[in-house]
Tab-separated table of C-alpha atoms and ligand atoms in Angstrom:
chain	number	residue	atom	x	y	z
A	1	UNK	CA	-34.780	54.757	-83.957
A	2	UNK	CA	-33.104	52.468	-81.439
A	3	UNK	CA	-34.069	52.526	-77.818
A	4	UNK	CA	-31.227	54.031	-75.866
A	5	UNK	CA	-30.911	55.469	-72.415
A	6	UNK	CA	-30.736	58.877	-74.023
A	7	UNK	CA	-34.174	58.426	-75.572
A	8	UNK	CA	-35.567	57.280	-72.276
A	9	UNK	CA	-34.296	60.209	-70.306
A	10	UNK	CA	-35.099	62.830	-72.908
A	11	UNK	CA	-38.835	62.520	-72.166
A	12	UNK	CA	-39.945	64.264	-75.359
A	13	UNK	CA	-38.224	61.944	-77.815
A	14	UNK	CA	-39.620	58.929	-75.974
A	15	UNK	CA	-43.151	59.826	-76.951
A	16	UNK	CA	-42.051	60.374	-80.547
A	17	UNK	CA	-40.170	57.107	-80.827
A	18	UNK	CA	-42.505	54.669	-79.158
A	19	UNK	CA	-44.471	53.840	-82.271
A	20	UNK	CA	-41.544	52.023	-83.841
A	21	UNK	CA	-40.684	49.926	-80.797
A	22	UNK	CA	-41.600	46.317	-80.199
A	23	UNK	CA	-42.620	45.063	-76.770
A	24	UNK	CA	-39.459	42.959	-76.718
A	25	UNK	CA	-37.278	46.020	-77.161
A	26	UNK	CA	-39.133	47.759	-74.385
A	27	UNK	CA	-38.534	44.863	-72.022
A	28	UNK	CA	-34.763	45.131	-72.422
A	29	UNK	CA	-34.594	48.483	-70.715
A	30	UNK	CA	-36.395	48.922	-67.433
A	31	UNK	CA	-38.553	52.055	-67.338
A	32	UNK	CA	-36.734	55.239	-66.437
A	33	UNK	CA	-38.411	55.366	-63.043
A	34	UNK	CA	-36.301	52.402	-61.923
A	35	UNK	CA	-33.071	54.188	-62.792
A	36	UNK	CA	-31.752	56.785	-60.444
A	37	UNK	CA	-29.788	59.810	-61.578
A	38	UNK	CA	-26.780	58.107	-60.001
A	39	UNK	CA	-27.129	55.190	-62.432
A	40	UNK	CA	-27.375	57.466	-65.450
A	41	UNK	CA	-24.357	59.409	-64.143
A	42	UNK	CA	-22.356	56.258	-63.392
A	43	UNK	CA	-22.540	55.172	-67.034
A	44	UNK	CA	-20.273	58.130	-67.779
A	45	UNK	CA	-18.090	57.802	-64.694
A	46	UNK	CA	-20.011	60.626	-63.014
A	47	UNK	CA	-21.792	60.952	-59.704
A	48	UNK	CA	-25.048	62.481	-58.427
A	49	UNK	CA	-26.052	63.475	-54.936
A	50	UNK	CA	-27.867	65.978	-52.762
A	51	UNK	CA	-27.757	67.881	-49.490
A	52	UNK	CA	-29.641	66.264	-46.614
A	53	UNK	CA	-30.906	67.316	-43.223
A	54	UNK	CA	-30.969	64.981	-40.267
A	55	UNK	CA	-34.775	65.158	-39.984
A	56	UNK	CA	-35.151	64.018	-43.618
A	57	UNK	CA	-33.757	60.624	-42.861
A	58	UNK	CA	-36.773	59.410	-40.890
A	59	UNK	CA	-39.113	60.323	-43.773
A	60	UNK	CA	-39.340	57.006	-45.640
A	61	UNK	CA	-40.466	58.389	-48.983
A	62	UNK	CA	-37.808	61.108	-49.004
A	63	UNK	CA	-34.961	58.928	-47.769
A	64	UNK	CA	-36.010	56.258	-50.281
A	65	UNK	CA	-35.819	58.805	-53.081
A	66	UNK	CA	-32.433	59.965	-51.850
A	67	UNK	CA	-30.991	56.443	-51.903
A	68	UNK	CA	-32.618	55.746	-55.264
A	69	UNK	CA	-31.226	58.856	-56.925
A	70	UNK	CA	-27.925	59.491	-55.133
A	71	UNK	CA	-24.518	57.904	-54.699
A	72	UNK	CA	-23.254	60.768	-52.531
A	73	UNK	CA	-24.787	63.042	-49.890
A	74	UNK	CA	-23.676	66.147	-48.028
A	75	UNK	CA	-24.958	67.585	-44.771
A	76	UNK	CA	-26.812	70.829	-45.482
A	77	UNK	CA	-26.194	72.229	-41.991
A	78	UNK	CA	-25.057	69.472	-39.610
A	79	UNK	CA	-21.305	69.814	-40.178
A	80	UNK	CA	-21.016	73.568	-39.789
A	81	UNK	CA	-18.914	74.967	-36.973
A	82	UNK	CA	-21.640	76.959	-35.181
A	83	UNK	CA	-23.708	73.758	-35.009
A	84	UNK	CA	-20.810	71.512	-33.956
A	85	UNK	CA	-19.297	73.735	-31.264
A	86	UNK	CA	-21.893	76.259	-30.072
A	87	UNK	CA	-19.890	76.739	-26.879
A	88	UNK	CA	-16.150	76.288	-26.723
A	89	UNK	CA	-15.251	72.589	-26.324
A	90	UNK	CA	-18.935	71.651	-26.103
A	91	UNK	CA	-19.247	69.471	-29.189
A	92	UNK	CA	-22.599	68.668	-30.809
A	93	UNK	CA	-22.454	66.005	-33.468
A	94	UNK	CA	-25.787	64.196	-33.172
A	95	UNK	CA	-27.257	65.374	-36.449
A	96	UNK	CA	-23.947	64.906	-38.259
A	97	UNK	CA	-23.524	61.410	-36.826
A	98	UNK	CA	-27.006	60.448	-38.022
A	99	UNK	CA	-26.145	61.541	-41.542
A	100	UNK	CA	-22.839	59.654	-41.396
A	101	UNK	CA	-24.715	56.504	-40.285
A	102	UNK	CA	-27.286	56.933	-43.057
A	103	UNK	CA	-24.513	57.227	-45.637
A	104	UNK	CA	-22.678	54.214	-44.276
A	105	UNK	CA	-25.755	51.949	-44.146
A	106	UNK	CA	-26.795	52.923	-47.646
A	107	UNK	CA	-23.254	52.830	-49.068
A	108	UNK	CA	-23.334	56.471	-50.111
A	109	UNK	CA	-20.224	58.573	-50.368
A	110	UNK	CA	-20.212	61.547	-48.026
A	111	UNK	CA	-19.018	65.124	-48.593
A	112	UNK	CA	-18.026	67.135	-45.560
A	113	UNK	CA	-19.444	70.662	-45.609
A	114	UNK	CA	-17.788	72.654	-44.257
A	115	UNK	CA	-14.750	72.831	-41.995
A	116	UNK	CA	-14.582	76.642	-42.166
A	117	UNK	CA	-17.192	79.116	-43.398
A	118	UNK	CA	-17.328	82.776	-42.373
A	119	UNK	CA	-21.092	82.560	-41.910
A	120	UNK	CA	-20.964	79.704	-39.460
A	121	UNK	CA	-18.522	80.898	-36.842
A	122	UNK	CA	-19.806	80.285	-33.299
A	123	UNK	CA	-20.342	83.387	-31.215
A	124	UNK	CA	-17.502	82.544	-28.800
A	125	UNK	CA	-14.963	82.451	-31.660
A	126	UNK	CA	-15.842	85.704	-33.411
A	127	UNK	CA	-13.638	87.855	-31.183
A	128	UNK	CA	-10.773	85.386	-31.375
A	129	UNK	CA	-10.785	85.520	-35.174
A	130	UNK	CA	-9.953	89.197	-35.046
A	131	UNK	CA	-6.690	88.699	-33.179
A	132	UNK	CA	-3.350	87.498	-34.473
A	133	UNK	CA	-3.875	83.886	-33.369
A	134	UNK	CA	-6.787	83.381	-35.697
A	135	UNK	CA	-4.956	80.734	-37.770
A	136	UNK	CA	-4.799	78.458	-34.764
A	137	UNK	CA	-8.460	79.016	-33.826
A	138	UNK	CA	-9.408	77.980	-37.343
A	139	UNK	CA	-7.006	75.043	-37.704
A	140	UNK	CA	-8.120	73.645	-34.329
A	141	UNK	CA	-11.670	73.495	-35.648
A	142	UNK	CA	-10.573	72.002	-38.978
A	143	UNK	CA	-8.487	69.329	-37.259
A	144	UNK	CA	-11.280	68.465	-34.840
A	145	UNK	CA	-14.023	67.904	-37.407
A	146	UNK	CA	-11.910	66.275	-40.122
A	147	UNK	CA	-10.319	63.897	-37.614
A	148	UNK	CA	-13.717	62.985	-36.183
A	149	UNK	CA	-15.007	61.852	-39.569
A	150	UNK	CA	-11.775	60.351	-40.879
A	151	UNK	CA	-12.587	57.379	-43.066
A	152	UNK	CA	-16.278	58.394	-43.306
A	153	UNK	CA	-16.090	61.649	-45.223
A	154	UNK	CA	-14.461	61.125	-48.603
A	155	UNK	CA	-14.091	64.805	-49.424
A	156	UNK	CA	-14.215	68.039	-47.487
A	157	UNK	CA	-15.106	71.592	-48.317
A	158	UNK	CA	-12.213	72.772	-46.183
A	159	UNK	CA	-12.839	76.467	-46.724
A	160	UNK	CA	-16.111	77.852	-48.063
A	161	UNK	CA	-16.670	81.291	-49.648
A	162	UNK	CA	-13.378	83.038	-48.874
A	163	UNK	CA	-13.564	85.347	-51.912
A	164	UNK	CA	-15.443	88.653	-52.140
A	165	UNK	CA	-13.777	91.081	-54.569
A	166	UNK	CA	-16.212	93.835	-53.536
A	167	UNK	CA	-14.453	93.994	-50.169
A	168	UNK	CA	-11.514	95.583	-52.002
A	169	UNK	CA	-8.831	93.525	-50.240
A	170	UNK	CA	-5.627	91.893	-51.486
A	171	UNK	CA	-6.393	89.138	-54.014
A	172	UNK	CA	-10.164	89.653	-53.672
A	173	UNK	CA	-10.233	87.994	-50.270
A	174	UNK	CA	-13.302	88.447	-48.096
A	175	UNK	CA	-12.784	90.483	-44.950
A	176	UNK	CA	-15.439	88.643	-42.932
A	177	UNK	CA	-15.157	87.260	-40.348
A	178	UNK	CA	-11.799	88.850	-39.599
A	179	UNK	CA	-12.291	92.590	-39.851
A	180	UNK	CA	-10.268	94.523	-42.382
A	181	UNK	CA	-7.054	92.858	-43.455
A	182	UNK	CA	-6.451	89.244	-44.311
A	183	UNK	CA	-4.203	87.022	-46.408
A	184	UNK	CA	-4.316	83.482	-47.721
A	185	UNK	CA	-2.304	81.998	-44.849
A	186	UNK	CA	-5.366	80.844	-42.942
A	187	UNK	CA	-6.598	79.046	-46.063
A	188	UNK	CA	-3.258	77.293	-46.644
A	189	UNK	CA	-3.064	76.354	-42.954
A	190	UNK	CA	-6.611	74.961	-43.027
A	191	UNK	CA	-5.787	72.647	-45.928
A	192	UNK	CA	-2.593	71.458	-44.244
A	193	UNK	CA	-4.527	70.770	-41.040
A	194	UNK	CA	-7.227	68.857	-42.924
A	195	UNK	CA	-4.604	66.796	-44.743
A	196	UNK	CA	-2.849	65.940	-41.488
A	197	UNK	CA	-6.182	64.920	-39.965
A	198	UNK	CA	-7.147	62.610	-42.857
A	199	UNK	CA	-4.594	61.852	-45.549
A	200	UNK	CA	-7.172	60.088	-47.699
A	201	UNK	CA	-9.813	62.813	-47.861
A	202	UNK	CA	-10.010	64.884	-51.034
A	203	UNK	CA	-9.821	68.533	-50.079
A	204	UNK	CA	-11.909	71.200	-51.817
A	205	UNK	CA	-12.186	74.951	-51.855
A	206	UNK	CA	-15.901	75.755	-52.388
A	207	UNK	CA	-17.484	78.964	-53.681
A	208	UNK	CA	-20.420	80.557	-55.535
A	209	UNK	CA	-20.822	83.203	-58.231
A	210	UNK	CA	-18.543	81.582	-60.811
A	211	UNK	CA	-20.971	80.906	-63.649
A	212	UNK	CA	-22.340	84.095	-65.140
A	213	UNK	CA	-21.273	86.781	-67.539
A	214	UNK	CA	-21.197	89.828	-65.282
A	215	UNK	CA	-18.275	92.058	-64.243
A	216	UNK	CA	-18.755	90.872	-60.679
A	217	UNK	CA	-18.521	87.199	-61.582
A	218	UNK	CA	-15.562	87.938	-63.896
A	219	UNK	CA	-13.815	89.325	-60.826
A	220	UNK	CA	-14.866	86.336	-58.727
A	221	UNK	CA	-13.543	83.839	-61.308
A	222	UNK	CA	-10.240	85.723	-61.539
A	223	UNK	CA	-9.863	85.844	-57.763
A	224	UNK	CA	-10.671	82.157	-57.291
A	225	UNK	CA	-8.242	81.206	-60.030
A	226	UNK	CA	-5.512	83.349	-58.456
A	227	UNK	CA	-6.177	81.780	-55.061
A	228	UNK	CA	-6.033	78.237	-56.430
A	229	UNK	CA	-2.866	79.057	-58.367
A	230	UNK	CA	-1.188	80.424	-55.217
A	231	UNK	CA	-2.208	77.392	-53.171
A	232	UNK	CA	-0.904	74.969	-55.779
A	233	UNK	CA	2.326	76.935	-56.127
A	234	UNK	CA	2.833	76.676	-52.365
A	235	UNK	CA	2.257	72.897	-52.500
A	236	UNK	CA	-0.834	73.181	-50.355
A	237	UNK	CA	-2.724	69.847	-50.336
A	238	UNK	CA	-5.795	70.873	-52.326
A	239	UNK	CA	-7.516	68.523	-54.748
A	240	UNK	CA	-10.627	70.208	-55.966
A	241	UNK	CA	-12.855	73.208	-56.497
A	242	UNK	CA	-16.473	73.001	-55.436
A	243	UNK	CA	-18.670	75.016	-57.781
A	244	UNK	CA	-21.769	75.793	-55.729
A	245	UNK	CA	-23.735	76.654	-58.883
A	246	UNK	CA	-26.695	78.476	-57.388
A	247	UNK	CA	-28.018	79.193	-60.847
A	248	UNK	CA	-30.863	81.499	-61.851
A	249	UNK	CA	-33.286	81.751	-64.762
A	250	UNK	CA	-32.597	84.834	-66.874
A	251	UNK	CA	-29.014	85.353	-65.759
A	252	UNK	CA	-26.442	86.089	-68.479
A	253	UNK	CA	-24.535	82.917	-69.276
A	254	UNK	CA	-21.552	82.894	-71.623
A	255	UNK	CA	-20.626	79.308	-72.434
A	256	UNK	CA	-17.213	80.304	-73.805
A	257	UNK	CA	-16.229	82.146	-70.620
A	258	UNK	CA	-17.507	79.425	-68.338
A	259	UNK	CA	-15.817	76.686	-70.346
A	260	UNK	CA	-12.515	78.541	-70.226
A	261	UNK	CA	-12.758	78.986	-66.458
A	262	UNK	CA	-13.366	75.262	-65.946
A	263	UNK	CA	-10.426	74.473	-68.222
A	264	UNK	CA	-8.155	76.847	-66.306
A	265	UNK	CA	-9.057	75.111	-63.057
A	266	UNK	CA	-8.566	71.667	-64.614
A	267	UNK	CA	-5.159	72.781	-65.918
A	268	UNK	CA	-4.075	73.363	-62.316
A	269	UNK	CA	-4.586	69.628	-61.773
A	270	UNK	CA	-7.780	70.096	-59.762
A	271	UNK	CA	-11.041	68.183	-60.035
A	272	UNK	CA	-14.429	69.880	-59.720
A	273	UNK	CA	-17.923	69.076	-58.608
A	274	UNK	CA	-21.125	71.111	-58.840
A	275	UNK	CA	-21.788	71.063	-55.123
A	276	UNK	CA	-24.980	73.028	-54.389
A	277	UNK	CA	-26.889	73.089	-57.635
A	278	UNK	CA	-30.318	74.713	-57.806
A	279	UNK	CA	-32.022	77.120	-60.203
A	280	UNK	CA	-33.653	80.223	-58.731
A	281	UNK	CA	-36.896	81.021	-60.577
A	282	UNK	CA	-37.420	84.648	-59.512
A	283	UNK	CA	-37.327	85.711	-63.153
A	284	UNK	CA	-39.462	82.887	-64.535
A	285	UNK	CA	-43.210	83.079	-65.242
A	286	UNK	CA	-45.632	82.199	-62.409
A	287	UNK	CA	-47.419	79.202	-63.997
A	288	UNK	CA	-45.907	75.915	-62.864
A	289	UNK	CA	-45.619	74.394	-66.325
A	290	UNK	CA	-43.925	77.438	-67.844
A	291	UNK	CA	-41.769	77.986	-64.800
A	292	UNK	CA	-40.535	74.396	-64.581
A	293	UNK	CA	-39.772	74.515	-68.296
A	294	UNK	CA	-37.714	77.709	-67.927
A	295	UNK	CA	-35.788	76.246	-64.977
A	296	UNK	CA	-35.077	73.044	-66.903
A	297	UNK	CA	-33.994	74.901	-70.051
A	298	UNK	CA	-31.606	77.122	-68.114
A	299	UNK	CA	-30.144	74.094	-66.338
A	300	UNK	CA	-29.606	72.254	-69.623
A	301	UNK	CA	-27.651	75.132	-71.077
A	302	UNK	CA	-25.323	75.343	-68.100
A	303	UNK	CA	-24.971	71.645	-67.280
A	304	UNK	CA	-24.006	70.626	-70.795
A	305	UNK	CA	-21.035	72.957	-70.680
A	306	UNK	CA	-20.084	71.964	-67.134
A	307	UNK	CA	-20.127	68.230	-67.848
A	308	UNK	CA	-18.201	68.665	-71.082
A	309	UNK	CA	-15.154	69.353	-68.908
A	310	UNK	CA	-13.781	65.967	-67.853
A	311	UNK	CA	-12.344	67.339	-64.601
A	312	UNK	CA	-15.951	67.908	-63.434
A	313	UNK	CA	-16.866	64.707	-61.622
A	314	UNK	CA	-20.515	65.141	-60.760
A	315	UNK	CA	-23.427	67.169	-59.466
A	316	UNK	CA	-25.037	67.556	-56.058
A	317	UNK	CA	-28.319	69.433	-55.723
A	318	UNK	CA	-28.917	71.577	-52.648
A	319	UNK	CA	-31.883	69.416	-51.643
A	320	UNK	CA	-34.213	67.293	-53.787
A	321	UNK	CA	-37.706	68.691	-53.064
A	322	UNK	CA	-38.708	72.293	-53.729
A	323	UNK	CA	-40.074	72.727	-50.220
A	324	UNK	CA	-36.676	71.912	-48.697
A	325	UNK	CA	-34.757	74.466	-50.730
A	326	UNK	CA	-32.932	77.201	-48.836
A	327	UNK	CA	-34.461	79.463	-51.527
A	328	UNK	CA	-37.851	79.040	-49.872
A	329	UNK	CA	-36.401	81.666	-47.486
A	330	UNK	CA	-33.670	83.233	-49.605
A	331	UNK	CA	-35.175	83.219	-53.079
A	332	UNK	CA	-38.609	84.758	-52.589
A	333	UNK	CA	-40.525	85.763	-55.706
A	334	UNK	CA	-42.229	89.132	-56.071
A	335	UNK	CA	-45.591	87.397	-56.562
A	336	UNK	CA	-45.145	85.530	-53.279
A	337	UNK	CA	-45.330	82.095	-54.939
A	338	UNK	CA	-43.062	79.404	-53.540
A	339	UNK	CA	-39.891	78.895	-55.603
A	340	UNK	CA	-39.444	75.661	-57.619
A	341	UNK	CA	-35.643	75.379	-57.922
A	342	UNK	CA	-35.085	71.622	-57.363
A	343	UNK	CA	-35.582	68.418	-59.399
A	344	UNK	CA	-38.557	67.025	-57.418
A	345	UNK	CA	-41.962	68.353	-56.392
A	346	UNK	CA	-42.935	68.420	-52.736
A	347	UNK	CA	-44.625	65.035	-53.170
A	348	UNK	CA	-41.461	63.721	-54.812
A	349	UNK	CA	-42.596	63.584	-58.404
A	350	UNK	CA	-39.745	64.198	-60.877
A	351	UNK	CA	-39.838	67.616	-62.539
A	352	UNK	CA	-38.456	68.699	-65.920
A	353	UNK	CA	-35.290	69.758	-64.084
A	354	UNK	CA	-34.657	66.115	-63.256
A	355	UNK	CA	-34.865	65.281	-66.960
A	356	UNK	CA	-32.373	68.059	-67.748
A	357	UNK	CA	-29.900	66.621	-65.254
A	358	UNK	CA	-30.419	63.089	-66.583
A	359	UNK	CA	-29.984	64.248	-70.152
A	360	UNK	CA	-26.824	66.209	-69.329
A	361	UNK	CA	-25.348	63.094	-67.702
A	362	UNK	CA	-26.349	60.891	-70.631
A	363	UNK	CA	-24.769	63.278	-73.122
A	364	UNK	CA	-21.559	63.847	-71.164
A	365	UNK	CA	-18.258	62.431	-72.400
A	366	UNK	CA	-16.983	59.401	-70.472
A	367	UNK	CA	-14.682	59.958	-67.510
B	1	XIL	C1	-27.429	77.217	-46.244
B	1	XIL	C2	-28.463	76.185	-45.833
B	1	XIL	O1	-29.136	75.716	-46.962
B	1	XIL	C3	-29.418	76.794	-44.869
B	1	XIL	O2	-30.348	75.820	-44.415
B	1	XIL	C4	-28.627	77.361	-43.698
B	1	XIL	O3	-29.409	77.972	-42.803
B	1	XIL	C5	-27.615	78.374	-44.193
B	1	XIL	O4	-26.794	77.760	-45.134
B	1	XIL	N1	-23.818	78.414	-49.582
B	1	XIL	C6	-23.366	77.372	-48.794
B	1	XIL	C7	-24.328	76.618	-47.970
B	1	XIL	O5	-22.183	76.991	-48.863
B	1	XIL	O6	-23.756	76.131	-46.784
B	1	XIL	C8	-25.553	77.440	-47.671
B	1	XIL	O7	-26.483	76.590	-47.044
B	1	XIL	C9	-26.130	78.051	-48.924
B	1	XIL	C10	-25.130	78.955	-49.576
């Protein structure tokens, strides 16, 4: 057995293979702990990153782990509209600016999340979005934030979560935050506005619920594909699809379906990124060892298929430490135990999920 990166990252085979290795061979490769996920990803032309909060950046151990593991970061909350403009024309960018500075100093790429999301509309704008001038209310916001971070943010989630087939509207569009009827014009206008504000930024549509084998996710995939097809047909400047990938142990995954969806998106000339990856463990056993194993196994299954598609350019996790996960609030377990959906423990020790991500990168075809 030769000592390859793959052996190093696939923890189990390392233990098996060590007997046949000389000390000299070991010296050639630094131990895995010195290699960040970004380095393992980069070998295949891929990228790894995570969501950050402003207050994380002053925590030395956490920010050190972020810069060790990541080549890209995204603001978990700091670039959302309700945060940036709580009152009309009263702009609040402190937290966002801190994250931008952190990325610049550490030479990390930066995703912008998100210019428009129905769940982060400031109170003052909610009424305005119900009248016929809503396109302008939205494009003003898009222009403002994209222009502000021109040259700093390399890619934007221009519109986030615009699809909800259960709302029963034309093309599966979500009614919120508009009231009943809507169309795709506001989405097209948002992308044009973002493009005008920063010609160099890559522009993404970002959404969840696109991975699993359920009638609901079938409908979501079809609606997203139809939306992307319409936008491309109308020459809207859109470059990518963000796959949030809030995964979950025990959910029905059909590799063939998922693979086909990714191929359909790639065939439109779009790139993709897994933008908010985590693995909910509601349906996994309570014991930490068993639970972490189930999370890692589920991730492996999904990530291998995702990274097989060359139009998928990388993965961002929605946080690094379990305690920071949004699922601590939104993914409660019946037994009341804290969820463990992320690649690091609260004291920043790598979990089996980190190995799954590393292994998926190592096994991915070159970009
Ligand atoms: C979540 C954040 O993690 C929370 O801290 C915040 O309070 C609400 O938003 N999909 C998205 C993200 O696109 O913006 C959401 O992030 C999680 C679901």
